[in-house]
Amino acid sequence: MTGTPAPGHPVLQATGLTRRYGALTAVDDVTLRLPAGARHAVIGPNGAGKTTLLGLLAGTERPDRGSVVLDGTDVSRRSPSRRSALGIARSFQQPHVVTGSSALDNVVLALWRHHPERRAAWRRPARLRKLTDSALHHLDTVGLADLARLPAGSLSHGQRRLLDLASALAADPRLLLLDEPAAGLTDDDVDRLLRVLGALPRSVTVLLVEHHTEFVAQLTETATVLASGRVVAEGGTREVLRHPEVRKVYLGSPALDADGAGSADGADSTRKDG
């Protein structure tokens, strides 16, 4: 993993991010500052702009206003691939896997994209073996080593999500962006995911979007709440989940109990964010 930046130095500084689609302002003047090793959640009702915000950080969306600085480097106008090379990795609501290739080959491909000698890596058996060994390590980390040779298309939805995470970790990220990582997982898969993410070194800063507030409460230390694209609350995760304005945003959802347990939308935690 990459080294931890100097104490107090933010890995991510997003300032005044705004994204409009015609008359709709999906993200409205959002600012985030994450120190090295942070475990931070962005929560809010459907349509709050959470996924759009992740896109602005990853580079798949361009801001109408605002900036994104990664470890001191302004990446606001950098492409997604360039941001990835600089240390931003992302998982998606719908896992991005090559269904016709094995789980192992999916992670090998992710590793190859970040290899300094990509073309030569395929032609040199020793280097290809190193990529394969590293890919197996990442699959083992997420509990999929026994399924390494199976086609990705034969895996369950939850297993594909874990495969997507293994591919993201293969990028050796400084900043890991997770878009509803617990959605559609079985209880066992959620437990495994919590163990995997909880064991990540503090050289990896984690920002996740998630409806499942019990998952959020167990994994993260701080949180930002969005509603209609704007920040309505931020602070320590459990305090934020108890905040009166947050309860109002969720229309008094009983899922937001005193321990922050349950699903933030009070219903189906697998629904997509707008």
PDB file of C-alpha atoms in Angstrom:
ATOM      1  CA  MET A   1       0.000   0.000   0.000  1.00  0.00           C
ATOM      2  CA  THR A   2       1.053   3.614  -0.495  1.00  0.00           C
ATOM      3  CA  GLY A   3       2.473   5.460   2.467  1.00  0.00           C
ATOM      4  CA  THR A   4       0.303   7.543   4.751  1.00  0.00           C
ATOM      5  CA  PRO A   5       0.466  11.287   4.053  1.00  0.00           C
ATOM      6  CA  ALA A   6       1.750  13.658   6.709  1.00  0.00           C
ATOM      7  CA  PRO A   7      -0.511  14.129   9.750  1.00  0.00           C
ATOM      8  CA  GLY A   8      -3.191  16.743   9.187  1.00  0.00           C
ATOM      9  CA  HIS A   9      -2.752  16.654   5.414  1.00  0.00           C
ATOM     10  CA  PRO A  10      -6.113  15.910   3.771  1.00  0.00           C
ATOM     11  CA  VAL A  11      -6.115  13.042   1.311  1.00  0.00           C
ATOM     12  CA  LEU A  12      -9.283  14.492  -0.201  1.00  0.00           C
ATOM     13  CA  GLN A  13     -10.291  18.144  -0.290  1.00  0.00           C
ATOM     14  CA  ALA A  14     -13.461  18.719  -2.320  1.00  0.00           C
ATOM     15  CA  THR A  15     -14.594  22.328  -2.254  1.00  0.00           C
ATOM     16  CA  GLY A  16     -17.904  23.818  -3.405  1.00  0.00           C
ATOM     17  CA  LEU A  17     -18.762  20.977  -5.772  1.00  0.00           C
ATOM     18  CA  THR A  18     -21.830  21.747  -7.872  1.00  0.00           C
ATOM     19  CA  ARG A  19     -23.353  19.709 -10.702  1.00  0.00           C
ATOM     20  CA  ARG A  20     -26.434  20.758 -12.649  1.00  0.00           C
ATOM     21  CA  TYR A  21     -28.537  18.937 -15.212  1.00  0.00           C
ATOM     22  CA  GLY A  22     -30.627  21.645 -16.802  1.00  0.00           C
ATOM     23  CA  ALA A  23     -32.875  23.083 -14.099  1.00  0.00           C
ATOM     24  CA  LEU A  24     -31.935  20.295 -11.635  1.00  0.00           C
ATOM     25  CA  THR A  25     -29.025  20.880  -9.276  1.00  0.00           C
ATOM     26  CA  ALA A  26     -27.965  17.349  -8.324  1.00  0.00           C
ATOM     27  CA  VAL A  27     -25.021  18.421  -6.144  1.00  0.00           C
ATOM     28  CA  ASP A  28     -25.148  21.905  -4.648  1.00  0.00           C
ATOM     29  CA  ASP A  29     -22.013  23.496  -3.150  1.00  0.00           C
ATOM     30  CA  VAL A  30     -20.746  20.372  -1.341  1.00  0.00           C
ATOM     31  CA  THR A  31     -17.445  20.496   0.530  1.00  0.00           C
ATOM     32  CA  LEU A  32     -15.644  17.469   1.995  1.00  0.00           C
ATOM     33  CA  ARG A  33     -12.298  17.225   3.752  1.00  0.00           C
ATOM     34  CA  LEU A  34     -11.012  13.745   4.562  1.00  0.00           C
ATOM     35  CA  PRO A  35      -7.755  13.188   6.447  1.00  0.00           C
ATOM     36  CA  ALA A  36      -5.588  10.160   5.795  1.00  0.00           C
ATOM     37  CA  GLY A  37      -7.187   6.955   7.033  1.00  0.00           C
ATOM     38  CA  ALA A  38     -10.689   8.403   7.362  1.00  0.00           C
ATOM     39  CA  ARG A  39     -13.716   6.119   7.272  1.00  0.00           C
ATOM     40  CA  HIS A  40     -16.455   8.438   6.055  1.00  0.00           C
ATOM     41  CA  ALA A  41     -20.027   7.870   4.875  1.00  0.00           C
ATOM     42  CA  VAL A  42     -22.261   9.952   2.636  1.00  0.00           C
ATOM     43  CA  ILE A  43     -25.897   9.152   3.350  1.00  0.00           C
ATOM     44  CA  GLY A  44     -29.255  10.577   2.374  1.00  0.00           C
ATOM     45  CA  PRO A  45     -32.579   9.670   0.775  1.00  0.00           C
ATOM     46  CA  ASN A  46     -32.929   8.536  -2.820  1.00  0.00           C
ATOM     47  CA  GLY A  47     -32.286  11.411  -5.197  1.00  0.00           C
ATOM     48  CA  ALA A  48     -30.041  13.238  -2.722  1.00  0.00           C
ATOM     49  CA  GLY A  49     -27.104  13.365  -5.166  1.00  0.00           C
ATOM     50  CA  LYS A  50     -24.869  10.823  -3.467  1.00  0.00           C
ATOM     51  CA  THR A  51     -23.894   8.845  -6.563  1.00  0.00           C
ATOM     52  CA  THR A  52     -23.423  12.050  -8.546  1.00  0.00           C
ATOM     53  CA  LEU A  53     -21.034  13.225  -5.827  1.00  0.00           C
ATOM     54  CA  LEU A  54     -19.015  10.014  -6.162  1.00  0.00           C
ATOM     55  CA  GLY A  55     -18.884  10.594  -9.909  1.00  0.00           C
ATOM     56  CA  LEU A  56     -17.520  14.092  -9.347  1.00  0.00           C
ATOM     57  CA  LEU A  57     -14.792  12.683  -7.098  1.00  0.00           C
ATOM     58  CA  ALA A  58     -13.931   9.812  -9.457  1.00  0.00           C
ATOM     59  CA  GLY A  59     -14.010  11.989 -12.581  1.00  0.00           C
ATOM     60  CA  THR A  60     -16.925  10.358 -14.407  1.00  0.00           C
ATOM     61  CA  GLU A  61     -18.860  13.594 -13.809  1.00  0.00           C
ATOM     62  CA  ARG A  62     -17.495  17.090 -14.400  1.00  0.00           C
ATOM     63  CA  PRO A  63     -18.441  19.849 -11.944  1.00  0.00           C
ATOM     64  CA  ASP A  64     -20.084  23.055 -13.050  1.00  0.00           C
ATOM     65  CA  ARG A  65     -18.285  24.639 -10.134  1.00  0.00           C
ATOM     66  CA  GLY A  66     -15.849  23.576  -7.429  1.00  0.00           C
ATOM     67  CA  SER A  67     -12.627  21.608  -7.154  1.00  0.00           C
ATOM     68  CA  VAL A  68     -11.274  18.187  -6.165  1.00  0.00           C
ATOM     69  CA  VAL A  69      -7.793  17.944  -4.670  1.00  0.00           C
ATOM     70  CA  LEU A  70      -6.222  14.533  -4.039  1.00  0.00           C
ATOM     71  CA  ASP A  71      -3.286  14.546  -1.623  1.00  0.00           C
ATOM     72  CA  GLY A  72      -2.346  18.082  -2.614  1.00  0.00           C
ATOM     73  CA  THR A  73      -2.865  17.641  -6.381  1.00  0.00           C
ATOM     74  CA  ASP A  74      -5.793  19.371  -8.090  1.00  0.00           C
ATOM     75  CA  VAL A  75      -7.501  16.671 -10.152  1.00  0.00           C
ATOM     76  CA  SER A  76     -10.665  18.623 -10.953  1.00  0.00           C
ATOM     77  CA  ARG A  77     -10.096  18.373 -14.715  1.00  0.00           C
ATOM     78  CA  ARG A  78      -8.312  15.029 -14.754  1.00  0.00           C
ATOM     79  CA  SER A  79      -9.901  12.019 -16.473  1.00  0.00           C
ATOM     80  CA  PRO A  80     -11.162   9.003 -14.495  1.00  0.00           C
ATOM     81  CA  SER A  81      -8.188   6.947 -15.691  1.00  0.00           C
ATOM     82  CA  ARG A  82      -5.732   9.617 -14.601  1.00  0.00           C
ATOM     83  CA  ARG A  83      -7.396   9.909 -11.200  1.00  0.00           C
ATOM     84  CA  SER A  84      -7.218   6.139 -10.913  1.00  0.00           C
ATOM     85  CA  ALA A  85      -3.491   6.245 -11.652  1.00  0.00           C
ATOM     86  CA  LEU A  86      -3.109   8.881  -8.929  1.00  0.00           C
ATOM     87  CA  GLY A  87      -4.825   6.680  -6.356  1.00  0.00           C
ATOM     88  CA  ILE A  88      -8.632   6.885  -6.592  1.00  0.00           C
ATOM     89  CA  ALA A  89     -10.427   3.548  -6.888  1.00  0.00           C
ATOM     90  CA  ARG A  90     -14.173   3.039  -7.085  1.00  0.00           C
ATOM     91  CA  SER A  91     -16.779   0.314  -6.866  1.00  0.00           C
ATOM     92  CA  PHE A  92     -20.228   0.739  -8.411  1.00  0.00           C
ATOM     93  CA  GLN A  93     -23.887   0.119  -7.544  1.00  0.00           C
ATOM     94  CA  GLN A  94     -23.893  -2.498 -10.303  1.00  0.00           C
ATOM     95  CA  PRO A  95     -20.631  -4.487 -10.212  1.00  0.00           C
ATOM     96  CA  HIS A  96     -18.352  -3.880 -13.193  1.00  0.00           C
ATOM     97  CA  VAL A  97     -17.072  -7.355 -14.065  1.00  0.00           C
ATOM     98  CA  VAL A  98     -16.161  -9.139 -17.295  1.00  0.00           C
ATOM     99  CA  THR A  99     -18.739 -11.913 -17.093  1.00  0.00           C
ATOM    100  CA  GLY A 100     -17.063 -14.185 -19.667  1.00  0.00           C
ATOM    101  CA  SER A 101     -13.718 -14.196 -17.854  1.00  0.00           C
ATOM    102  CA  SER A 102     -12.861 -15.942 -14.620  1.00  0.00           C
ATOM    103  CA  ALA A 103     -12.924 -14.122 -11.306  1.00  0.00           C
ATOM    104  CA  LEU A 104      -9.147 -14.452 -11.251  1.00  0.00           C
ATOM    105  CA  ASP A 105      -8.721 -12.928 -14.713  1.00  0.00           C
ATOM    106  CA  ASN A 106     -10.931  -9.989 -13.727  1.00  0.00           C
ATOM    107  CA  VAL A 107      -8.537  -9.080 -10.919  1.00  0.00           C
ATOM    108  CA  VAL A 108      -5.454  -9.794 -13.064  1.00  0.00           C
ATOM    109  CA  LEU A 109      -6.859  -7.329 -15.610  1.00  0.00           C
ATOM    110  CA  ALA A 110      -7.350  -4.716 -12.883  1.00  0.00           C
ATOM    111  CA  LEU A 111      -3.747  -5.230 -11.753  1.00  0.00           C
ATOM    112  CA  TRP A 112      -2.465  -5.074 -15.329  1.00  0.00           C
ATOM    113  CA  ARG A 113      -4.071  -1.653 -15.858  1.00  0.00           C
ATOM    114  CA  HIS A 114      -1.852  -0.287 -13.082  1.00  0.00           C
ATOM    115  CA  HIS A 115       1.327  -2.156 -14.000  1.00  0.00           C
ATOM    116  CA  PRO A 116       4.129   0.252 -14.993  1.00  0.00           C
ATOM    117  CA  GLU A 117       5.057  -2.001 -17.946  1.00  0.00           C
ATOM    118  CA  ARG A 118       1.623  -3.150 -19.056  1.00  0.00           C
ATOM    119  CA  ARG A 119       2.531  -4.572 -22.460  1.00  0.00           C
ATOM    120  CA  ALA A 120       5.663  -6.299 -21.275  1.00  0.00           C
ATOM    121  CA  ALA A 121       3.803  -7.834 -18.335  1.00  0.00           C
ATOM    122  CA  TRP A 122       1.826 -10.101 -20.674  1.00  0.00           C
ATOM    123  CA  ARG A 123       4.926 -11.237 -22.560  1.00  0.00           C
ATOM    124  CA  ARG A 124       7.010 -12.139 -19.526  1.00  0.00           C
ATOM    125  CA  PRO A 125       5.802 -15.285 -17.750  1.00  0.00           C
ATOM    126  CA  ALA A 126       7.458 -14.394 -14.449  1.00  0.00           C
ATOM    127  CA  ARG A 127       5.672 -11.051 -14.259  1.00  0.00           C
ATOM    128  CA  LEU A 128       2.378 -12.594 -15.288  1.00  0.00           C
ATOM    129  CA  ARG A 129       2.780 -15.136 -12.481  1.00  0.00           C
ATOM    130  CA  LYS A 130       3.339 -12.274 -10.043  1.00  0.00           C
ATOM    131  CA  LEU A 131       0.154 -10.598 -11.250  1.00  0.00           C
ATOM    132  CA  THR A 132      -1.721 -13.884 -10.843  1.00  0.00           C
ATOM    133  CA  ASP A 133      -0.371 -14.446  -7.336  1.00  0.00           C
ATOM    134  CA  SER A 134      -1.321 -10.893  -6.368  1.00  0.00           C
ATOM    135  CA  ALA A 135      -4.808 -11.359  -7.846  1.00  0.00           C
ATOM    136  CA  LEU A 136      -5.283 -14.544  -5.820  1.00  0.00           C
ATOM    137  CA  HIS A 137      -4.274 -12.625  -2.698  1.00  0.00           C
ATOM    138  CA  HIS A 138      -6.941  -9.987  -3.365  1.00  0.00           C
ATOM    139  CA  LEU A 139      -9.561 -12.666  -4.020  1.00  0.00           C
ATOM    140  CA  ASP A 140      -8.607 -14.359  -0.781  1.00  0.00           C
ATOM    141  CA  THR A 141      -8.962 -11.035   1.023  1.00  0.00           C
ATOM    142  CA  VAL A 142     -12.634 -10.802  -0.011  1.00  0.00           C
ATOM    143  CA  GLY A 143     -13.315 -14.517   0.505  1.00  0.00           C
ATOM    144  CA  LEU A 144     -13.472 -15.550  -3.163  1.00  0.00           C
ATOM    145  CA  ALA A 145     -10.231 -17.512  -3.558  1.00  0.00           C
ATOM    146  CA  ASP A 146     -12.125 -20.822  -3.872  1.00  0.00           C
ATOM    147  CA  LEU A 147     -14.102 -19.359  -6.790  1.00  0.00           C
ATOM    148  CA  ALA A 148     -11.121 -17.911  -8.633  1.00  0.00           C
ATOM    149  CA  ARG A 149     -11.437 -20.140 -11.709  1.00  0.00           C
ATOM    150  CA  LEU A 150     -15.201 -19.732 -12.115  1.00  0.00           C
ATOM    151  CA  PRO A 151     -16.569 -17.358 -14.781  1.00  0.00           C
ATOM    152  CA  ALA A 152     -17.536 -14.059 -13.185  1.00  0.00           C
ATOM    153  CA  GLY A 153     -20.917 -14.404 -14.870  1.00  0.00           C
ATOM    154  CA  SER A 154     -21.682 -17.500 -12.804  1.00  0.00           C
ATOM    155  CA  LEU A 155     -21.204 -15.692  -9.483  1.00  0.00           C
ATOM    156  CA  SER A 156     -24.087 -14.438  -7.385  1.00  0.00           C
ATOM    157  CA  HIS A 157     -24.798 -10.711  -7.195  1.00  0.00           C
ATOM    158  CA  GLY A 158     -23.138 -10.514  -3.782  1.00  0.00           C
ATOM    159  CA  GLN A 159     -20.085 -12.407  -5.012  1.00  0.00           C
ATOM    160  CA  ARG A 160     -19.795 -10.058  -7.996  1.00  0.00           C
ATOM    161  CA  ARG A 161     -19.861  -7.118  -5.580  1.00  0.00           C
ATOM    162  CA  LEU A 162     -16.981  -8.676  -3.644  1.00  0.00           C
ATOM    163  CA  LEU A 163     -15.147  -9.304  -6.922  1.00  0.00           C
ATOM    164  CA  ASP A 164     -15.639  -5.647  -7.843  1.00  0.00           C
ATOM    165  CA  LEU A 165     -14.116  -4.719  -4.478  1.00  0.00           C
ATOM    166  CA  ALA A 166     -11.142  -7.044  -5.055  1.00  0.00           C
ATOM    167  CA  SER A 167     -10.527  -5.332  -8.407  1.00  0.00           C
ATOM    168  CA  ALA A 168     -10.719  -1.896  -6.758  1.00  0.00           C
ATOM    169  CA  LEU A 169      -8.227  -2.952  -4.072  1.00  0.00           C
ATOM    170  CA  ALA A 170      -5.899  -4.216  -6.808  1.00  0.00           C
ATOM    171  CA  ALA A 171      -5.359  -0.554  -7.764  1.00  0.00           C
ATOM    172  CA  ASP A 172      -3.556  -0.012  -4.429  1.00  0.00           C
ATOM    173  CA  PRO A 173      -5.708   3.074  -3.790  1.00  0.00           C
ATOM    174  CA  ARG A 174      -5.139   6.062  -1.564  1.00  0.00           C
ATOM    175  CA  LEU A 175      -8.866   6.824  -1.715  1.00  0.00           C
ATOM    176  CA  LEU A 176     -11.459   4.056  -2.040  1.00  0.00           C
ATOM    177  CA  LEU A 177     -14.939   5.148  -3.150  1.00  0.00           C
ATOM    178  CA  LEU A 178     -17.685   2.598  -2.483  1.00  0.00           C
ATOM    179  CA  ASP A 179     -21.175   2.991  -3.957  1.00  0.00           C
ATOM    180  CA  GLU A 180     -23.663   1.045  -1.822  1.00  0.00           C
ATOM    181  CA  PRO A 181     -21.291  -1.864  -1.166  1.00  0.00           C
ATOM    182  CA  ALA A 182     -23.781  -3.750   1.058  1.00  0.00           C
ATOM    183  CA  ALA A 183     -26.716  -3.578  -1.355  1.00  0.00           C
ATOM    184  CA  GLY A 184     -27.991  -7.025  -2.327  1.00  0.00           C
ATOM    185  CA  LEU A 185     -25.587  -8.919  -0.070  1.00  0.00           C
ATOM    186  CA  THR A 186     -26.601 -11.778   2.191  1.00  0.00           C
ATOM    187  CA  ASP A 187     -26.022 -11.392   5.925  1.00  0.00           C
ATOM    188  CA  ASP A 188     -22.920 -13.581   5.632  1.00  0.00           C
ATOM    189  CA  ASP A 189     -21.593 -11.464   2.756  1.00  0.00           C
ATOM    190  CA  VAL A 190     -22.245  -8.258   4.723  1.00  0.00           C
ATOM    191  CA  ASP A 191     -20.302  -9.677   7.674  1.00  0.00           C
ATOM    192  CA  ARG A 192     -17.440 -10.642   5.368  1.00  0.00           C
ATOM    193  CA  LEU A 193     -17.464  -7.200   3.742  1.00  0.00           C
ATOM    194  CA  LEU A 194     -17.321  -5.509   7.148  1.00  0.00           C
ATOM    195  CA  ARG A 195     -14.324  -7.666   8.076  1.00  0.00           C
ATOM    196  CA  VAL A 196     -12.552  -6.913   4.789  1.00  0.00           C
ATOM    197  CA  LEU A 197     -13.094  -3.170   4.975  1.00  0.00           C
ATOM    198  CA  GLY A 198     -12.401  -3.063   8.698  1.00  0.00           C
ATOM    199  CA  ALA A 199      -9.025  -4.731   8.115  1.00  0.00           C
ATOM    200  CA  LEU A 200      -7.862  -2.228   5.481  1.00  0.00           C
ATOM    201  CA  PRO A 201      -4.750  -0.309   6.533  1.00  0.00           C
ATOM    202  CA  ARG A 202      -5.087   3.361   7.389  1.00  0.00           C
ATOM    203  CA  SER A 203      -3.049   4.172   4.291  1.00  0.00           C
ATOM    204  CA  VAL A 204      -6.380   3.672   2.492  1.00  0.00           C
ATOM    205  CA  THR A 205      -8.992   6.376   3.045  1.00  0.00           C
ATOM    206  CA  VAL A 206     -12.550   5.081   2.577  1.00  0.00           C
ATOM    207  CA  LEU A 207     -15.599   7.077   1.498  1.00  0.00           C
ATOM    208  CA  LEU A 208     -18.809   5.136   1.042  1.00  0.00           C
ATOM    209  CA  VAL A 209     -22.367   5.830  -0.036  1.00  0.00           C
ATOM    210  CA  GLU A 210     -24.753   3.457   1.672  1.00  0.00           C
ATOM    211  CA  HIS A 211     -28.446   3.218   2.644  1.00  0.00           C
ATOM    212  CA  HIS A 212     -27.847   0.518   5.252  1.00  0.00           C
ATOM    213  CA  THR A 213     -27.238   2.670   8.332  1.00  0.00           C
ATOM    214  CA  GLU A 214     -26.275  -0.227  10.609  1.00  0.00           C
ATOM    215  CA  PHE A 215     -23.476  -1.020   8.155  1.00  0.00           C
ATOM    216  CA  VAL A 216     -22.518   2.668   8.102  1.00  0.00           C
ATOM    217  CA  ALA A 217     -22.522   2.880  11.913  1.00  0.00           C
ATOM    218  CA  GLN A 218     -20.262  -0.161  12.245  1.00  0.00           C
ATOM    219  CA  LEU A 219     -17.734   0.844   9.606  1.00  0.00           C
ATOM    220  CA  THR A 220     -17.437   4.633   9.557  1.00  0.00           C
ATOM    221  CA  GLU A 221     -16.408   7.248  12.080  1.00  0.00           C
ATOM    222  CA  THR A 222     -17.768  10.360  10.372  1.00  0.00           C
ATOM    223  CA  ALA A 223     -20.648  11.060   8.011  1.00  0.00           C
ATOM    224  CA  THR A 224     -22.164  13.679   5.740  1.00  0.00           C
ATOM    225  CA  VAL A 225     -25.906  13.781   5.056  1.00  0.00           C
ATOM    226  CA  LEU A 226     -27.164  15.070   1.707  1.00  0.00           C
ATOM    227  CA  ALA A 227     -30.707  16.117   0.835  1.00  0.00           C
ATOM    228  CA  SER A 228     -31.596  17.622  -2.548  1.00  0.00           C
ATOM    229  CA  GLY A 229     -27.888  17.875  -3.290  1.00  0.00           C
ATOM    230  CA  ARG A 230     -26.995  19.946  -0.225  1.00  0.00           C
ATOM    231  CA  VAL A 231     -25.244  19.082   3.038  1.00  0.00           C
ATOM    232  CA  VAL A 232     -27.767  19.099   5.907  1.00  0.00           C
ATOM    233  CA  ALA A 233     -25.613  17.539   8.623  1.00  0.00           C
ATOM    234  CA  GLU A 234     -22.088  16.251   9.191  1.00  0.00           C
ATOM    235  CA  GLY A 235     -19.986  14.997  12.071  1.00  0.00           C
ATOM    236  CA  GLY A 236     -19.488  11.769  14.013  1.00  0.00           C
ATOM    237  CA  THR A 237     -21.505   8.969  12.412  1.00  0.00           C
ATOM    238  CA  ARG A 238     -23.650   7.961  15.383  1.00  0.00           C
ATOM    239  CA  GLU A 239     -24.313  11.581  16.346  1.00  0.00           C
ATOM    240  CA  VAL A 240     -25.309  12.388  12.760  1.00  0.00           C
ATOM    241  CA  LEU A 241     -27.690   9.425  12.643  1.00  0.00           C
ATOM    242  CA  ARG A 242     -29.461  10.787  15.735  1.00  0.00           C
ATOM    243  CA  HIS A 243     -29.593  14.370  14.447  1.00  0.00           C
ATOM    244  CA  PRO A 244     -33.161  15.796  14.301  1.00  0.00           C
ATOM    245  CA  GLU A 245     -32.582  17.237  10.832  1.00  0.00           C
ATOM    246  CA  VAL A 246     -31.465  13.816   9.592  1.00  0.00           C
ATOM    247  CA  ARG A 247     -34.628  12.227  10.965  1.00  0.00           C
ATOM    248  CA  LYS A 248     -36.629  14.941   9.231  1.00  0.00           C
ATOM    249  CA  VAL A 249     -34.834  14.236   5.940  1.00  0.00           C
ATOM    250  CA  TYR A 250     -35.780  10.577   6.276  1.00  0.00           C
ATOM    251  CA  LEU A 251     -39.395  11.514   7.066  1.00  0.00           C
ATOM    252  CA  GLY A 252     -39.226  10.058  10.555  1.00  0.00           C
ATOM    253  CA  SER A 253     -38.061   6.667   9.351  1.00  0.00           C
ATOM    254  CA  PRO A 254     -38.187   4.213  12.270  1.00  0.00           C
ATOM    255  CA  ALA A 255     -35.053   2.614  10.821  1.00  0.00           C
ATOM    256  CA  LEU A 256     -32.978   5.432  12.310  1.00  0.00           C
ATOM    257  CA  ASP A 257     -33.061   4.236  15.907  1.00  0.00           C
ATOM    258  CA  ALA A 258     -30.812   5.361  18.737  1.00  0.00           C
ATOM    259  CA  ASP A 259     -28.008   3.086  17.568  1.00  0.00           C
ATOM    260  CA  GLY A 260     -28.268   4.112  13.931  1.00  0.00           C
ATOM    261  CA  ALA A 261     -29.478   0.655  13.002  1.00  0.00           C
ATOM    262  CA  GLY A 262     -31.470  -0.286   9.964  1.00  0.00           C
ATOM    263  CA  SER A 263     -31.861   1.007   6.438  1.00  0.00           C
ATOM    264  CA  ALA A 264     -31.785   4.748   5.958  1.00  0.00           C
ATOM    265  CA  ASP A 265     -34.660   4.829   3.547  1.00  0.00           C
ATOM    266  CA  GLY A 266     -36.748   2.663   5.852  1.00  0.00           C
ATOM    267  CA  ALA A 267     -37.444   0.206   3.061  1.00  0.00           C
ATOM    268  CA  ASP A 268     -35.443  -1.473   0.319  1.00  0.00           C
ATOM    269  CA  SER A 269     -31.722  -0.876   0.835  1.00  0.00           C
ATOM    270  CA  THR A 270     -30.953  -1.999  -2.719  1.00  0.00           C
ATOM    271  CA  ARG A 271     -32.734   0.888  -4.466  1.00  0.00           C
ATOM    272  CA  LYS A 272     -30.556   3.151  -6.585  1.00  0.00           C
ATOM    273  CA  ASP A 273     -29.665   6.672  -5.614  1.00  0.00           C
ATOM    274  CA  GLY A 274     -30.370   9.470  -8.029  1.00  0.00           C
TER     275      GLY A 274
END
